[in-house]
Amino acid sequence: MKIIVVENYEQLSNEAAKIIINQLQKKPNSVMGLATGATPMGMYEALRKAYANGEVSFKDVTTFNLDEYCGIDPNHPQSYHYYMQQNLFNHIDVKPENVHLPSATSDWNSAAKSYNDLLKQTKIDLQVLGIGSNGHIGFNEPGTSFEQETFVVELAEKTRLDNQRFFNSLEEVPRFAITMGIKNIMQAKQILLLISGKNKAKTAKRLLEGKVGTDFPASVLHLHKSVTIILDEDAYGLAK
Ligand code: F6R
């Protein structure tokens, strides 16, 4: 595991973007695994800038997002489809047919199976992850088996409370999501995990302690051979 500690969120975002740009320069037709949430927003901003400056192209890139809420329309401002369009896809030259997110508008179980089938036909070169305060990656909540493939998950109460900040009320936060499973995530060739902010300091400490167990899903990353973690000082604070 390679640990990079940077001063602040801006540096974390630039460092993450740099790793992605290097990957795309080395392999322009990379398959990228992408995350949503607050943490990678700065990284997407840096990627938009790099694209606008001609430093990187996404024209041969394929993307697979980690997850999507069930039961909200792709045009809903809090859907991850919408998030990806706004934060990245609308601004770059990725081909729409090369972009993949779970489609969770109806028949969630068969949508999860189709997404899993798609993932089985590919190999993700670089998977970007954030981490939930309860240690989830994707929406693999504590207790999820490390053998789990893409599935419909009932979100933990902690996750719904954490994500309430993006909605008008807790009631509006979806109860279910489709997520890549831990097994899918672990099949990526390389993994890049971003951890930012004081509110993730306890989580980062638990992760960096190195104890592996399903009670803390991100701990599975200790079993992967190519993981880079970028933390800002606030997130790293308790792990020193
Ligand atoms: C998002 C995802 C989640 C988030 C995590 C942290 O696609 O899969 O695991 O990365 O919930 O979210 P933020 O960055 O909002 O704290």
JSON list of N, CA and C in Angstrom, two decimals, residues 1-2 123-125 127 182-192 218-228:
[
{"chain": "A", "resi": 1, "resn": "MET", "atom": "N", "xyz": [0.85, -1.20, 0.00]},
{"chain": "A", "resi": 1, "resn": "MET", "atom": "CA", "xyz": [0.00, 0.00, 0.00]},
{"chain": "A", "resi": 1, "resn": "MET", "atom": "C", "xyz": [0.89, 1.25, 0.00]},
{"chain": "A", "resi": 2, "resn": "LYS", "atom": "N", "xyz": [0.63, 2.13, -0.94]},
{"chain": "A", "resi": 2, "resn": "LYS", "atom": "CA", "xyz": [1.42, 3.36, -0.98]},
{"chain": "A", "resi": 2, "resn": "LYS", "atom": "C", "xyz": [0.57, 4.48, -0.36]},
{"chain": "A", "resi": 123, "resn": "LYS", "atom": "N", "xyz": [-11.71, -5.46, -17.62]},
{"chain": "A", "resi": 123, "resn": "LYS", "atom": "CA", "xyz": [-10.75, -5.42, -16.51]},
{"chain": "A", "resi": 123, "resn": "LYS", "atom": "C", "xyz": [-10.49, -3.94, -16.25]},
{"chain": "A", "resi": 124, "resn": "ILE", "atom": "N", "xyz": [-10.82, -3.49, -15.07]},
{"chain": "A", "resi": 124, "resn": "ILE", "atom": "CA", "xyz": [-10.62, -2.08, -14.75]},
{"chain": "A", "resi": 124, "resn": "ILE", "atom": "C", "xyz": [-9.12, -1.84, -14.49]},
{"chain": "A", "resi": 125, "resn": "ASP", "atom": "N", "xyz": [-8.57, -0.85, -15.19]},
{"chain": "A", "resi": 125, "resn": "ASP", "atom": "CA", "xyz": [-7.15, -0.53, -15.02]},
{"chain": "A", "resi": 125, "resn": "ASP", "atom": "C", "xyz": [-6.90, 0.22, -13.73]},
{"chain": "A", "resi": 127, "resn": "GLN", "atom": "N", "xyz": [-9.13, 1.96, -10.47]},
{"chain": "A", "resi": 127, "resn": "GLN", "atom": "CA", "xyz": [-10.40, 2.19, -9.78]},
{"chain": "A", "resi": 127, "resn": "GLN", "atom": "C", "xyz": [-10.22, 3.28, -8.74]},
{"chain": "A", "resi": 182, "resn": "ILE", "atom": "N", "xyz": [-17.48, -5.99, -3.43]},
{"chain": "A", "resi": 182, "resn": "ILE", "atom": "CA", "xyz": [-16.07, -5.92, -3.04]},
{"chain": "A", "resi": 182, "resn": "ILE", "atom": "C", "xyz": [-15.22, -6.75, -4.00]},
{"chain": "A", "resi": 183, "resn": "LYS", "atom": "N", "xyz": [-15.77, -7.88, -4.43]},
{"chain": "A", "resi": 183, "resn": "LYS", "atom": "CA", "xyz": [-15.00, -8.73, -5.35]},
{"chain": "A", "resi": 183, "resn": "LYS", "atom": "C", "xyz": [-14.70, -8.00, -6.66]},
{"chain": "A", "resi": 184, "resn": "ASN", "atom": "N", "xyz": [-15.71, -7.29, -7.20]},
{"chain": "A", "resi": 184, "resn": "ASN", "atom": "CA", "xyz": [-15.49, -6.53, -8.43]},
{"chain": "A", "resi": 184, "resn": "ASN", "atom": "C", "xyz": [-14.39, -5.48, -8.22]},
{"chain": "A", "resi": 185, "resn": "ILE", "atom": "N", "xyz": [-14.49, -4.78, -7.09]},
{"chain": "A", "resi": 185, "resn": "ILE", "atom": "CA", "xyz": [-13.52, -3.71, -6.82]},
{"chain": "A", "resi": 185, "resn": "ILE", "atom": "C", "xyz": [-12.11, -4.28, -6.73]},
{"chain": "A", "resi": 186, "resn": "MET", "atom": "N", "xyz": [-12.00, -5.42, -6.06]},
{"chain": "A", "resi": 186, "resn": "MET", "atom": "CA", "xyz": [-10.67, -6.02, -5.85]},
{"chain": "A", "resi": 186, "resn": "MET", "atom": "C", "xyz": [-10.06, -6.55, -7.14]},
{"chain": "A", "resi": 187, "resn": "GLN", "atom": "N", "xyz": [-10.90, -6.71, -8.19]},
{"chain": "A", "resi": 187, "resn": "GLN", "atom": "CA", "xyz": [-10.36, -7.21, -9.46]},
{"chain": "A", "resi": 187, "resn": "GLN", "atom": "C", "xyz": [-9.68, -6.12, -10.29]},
{"chain": "A", "resi": 188, "resn": "ALA", "atom": "N", "xyz": [-9.82, -4.85, -9.86]},
{"chain": "A", "resi": 188, "resn": "ALA", "atom": "CA", "xyz": [-9.15, -3.77, -10.60]},
{"chain": "A", "resi": 188, "resn": "ALA", "atom": "C", "xyz": [-7.64, -3.96, -10.51]},
{"chain": "A", "resi": 189, "resn": "LYS", "atom": "N", "xyz": [-6.94, -3.57, -11.57]},
{"chain": "A", "resi": 189, "resn": "LYS", "atom": "CA", "xyz": [-5.48, -3.73, -11.56]},
{"chain": "A", "resi": 189, "resn": "LYS", "atom": "C", "xyz": [-4.84, -2.81, -10.51]},
{"chain": "A", "resi": 190, "resn": "GLN", "atom": "N", "xyz": [-5.34, -1.57, -10.46]},
{"chain": "A", "resi": 190, "resn": "GLN", "atom": "CA", "xyz": [-4.81, -0.62, -9.48]},
{"chain": "A", "resi": 190, "resn": "GLN", "atom": "C", "xyz": [-5.98, 0.09, -8.81]},
{"chain": "A", "resi": 191, "resn": "ILE", "atom": "N", "xyz": [-5.78, 0.49, -7.57]},
{"chain": "A", "resi": 191, "resn": "ILE", "atom": "CA", "xyz": [-6.84, 1.18, -6.83]},
{"chain": "A", "resi": 191, "resn": "ILE", "atom": "C", "xyz": [-6.27, 2.48, -6.25]},
{"chain": "A", "resi": 192, "resn": "LEU", "atom": "N", "xyz": [-7.05, 3.53, -6.36]},
{"chain": "A", "resi": 192, "resn": "LEU", "atom": "CA", "xyz": [-6.67, 4.84, -5.81]},
{"chain": "A", "resi": 192, "resn": "LEU", "atom": "C", "xyz": [-7.77, 5.28, -4.85]},
{"chain": "A", "resi": 218, "resn": "ALA", "atom": "N", "xyz": [-13.38, -1.42, 3.83]},
{"chain": "A", "resi": 218, "resn": "ALA", "atom": "CA", "xyz": [-12.18, -0.90, 3.15]},
{"chain": "A", "resi": 218, "resn": "ALA", "atom": "C", "xyz": [-10.92, -1.65, 3.56]},
{"chain": "A", "resi": 219, "resn": "SER", "atom": "N", "xyz": [-10.96, -2.35, 4.70]},
{"chain": "A", "resi": 219, "resn": "SER", "atom": "CA", "xyz": [-9.76, -3.07, 5.16]},
{"chain": "A", "resi": 219, "resn": "SER", "atom": "C", "xyz": [-9.35, -4.15, 4.16]},
{"chain": "A", "resi": 220, "resn": "VAL", "atom": "N", "xyz": [-10.29, -4.57, 3.30]},
{"chain": "A", "resi": 220, "resn": "VAL", "atom": "CA", "xyz": [-9.96, -5.58, 2.28]},
{"chain": "A", "resi": 220, "resn": "VAL", "atom": "C", "xyz": [-8.83, -5.09, 1.38]},
{"chain": "A", "resi": 221, "resn": "LEU", "atom": "N", "xyz": [-8.68, -3.76, 1.28]},
{"chain": "A", "resi": 221, "resn": "LEU", "atom": "CA", "xyz": [-7.66, -3.20, 0.38]},
{"chain": "A", "resi": 221, "resn": "LEU", "atom": "C", "xyz": [-6.25, -3.61, 0.79]},
{"chain": "A", "resi": 222, "resn": "HIS", "atom": "N", "xyz": [-6.09, -4.00, 2.05]},
{"chain": "A", "resi": 222, "resn": "HIS", "atom": "CA", "xyz": [-4.78, -4.50, 2.48]},
{"chain": "A", "resi": 222, "resn": "HIS", "atom": "C", "xyz": [-4.42, -5.79, 1.75]},
{"chain": "A", "resi": 223, "resn": "LEU", "atom": "N", "xyz": [-5.42, -6.45, 1.16]},
{"chain": "A", "resi": 223, "resn": "LEU", "atom": "CA", "xyz": [-5.16, -7.72, 0.47]},
{"chain": "A", "resi": 223, "resn": "LEU", "atom": "C", "xyz": [-4.91, -7.51, -1.03]},
{"chain": "A", "resi": 224, "resn": "HIS", "atom": "N", "xyz": [-4.97, -6.24, -1.49]},
{"chain": "A", "resi": 224, "resn": "HIS", "atom": "CA", "xyz": [-4.76, -5.94, -2.91]},
{"chain": "A", "resi": 224, "resn": "HIS", "atom": "C", "xyz": [-3.30, -5.54, -3.14]},
{"chain": "A", "resi": 225, "resn": "LYS", "atom": "N", "xyz": [-2.77, -5.91, -4.31]},
{"chain": "A", "resi": 225, "resn": "LYS", "atom": "CA", "xyz": [-1.31, -5.69, -4.47]},
{"chain": "A", "resi": 225, "resn": "LYS", "atom": "C", "xyz": [-0.95, -4.30, -4.98]},
{"chain": "A", "resi": 226, "resn": "SER", "atom": "N", "xyz": [-1.90, -3.51, -5.42]},
{"chain": "A", "resi": 226, "resn": "SER", "atom": "CA", "xyz": [-1.54, -2.19, -5.95]},
{"chain": "A", "resi": 226, "resn": "SER", "atom": "C", "xyz": [-2.55, -1.10, -5.54]},
{"chain": "A", "resi": 227, "resn": "VAL", "atom": "N", "xyz": [-2.39, -0.64, -4.32]},
{"chain": "A", "resi": 227, "resn": "VAL", "atom": "CA", "xyz": [-3.30, 0.38, -3.79]},
{"chain": "A", "resi": 227, "resn": "VAL", "atom": "C", "xyz": [-2.51, 1.63, -3.43]},
{"chain": "A", "resi": 228, "resn": "THR", "atom": "N", "xyz": [-3.00, 2.78, -3.87]},
{"chain": "A", "resi": 228, "resn": "THR", "atom": "CA", "xyz": [-2.44, 4.06, -3.43]},
{"chain": "A", "resi": 228, "resn": "THR", "atom": "C", "xyz": [-3.52, 4.78, -2.64]}
]
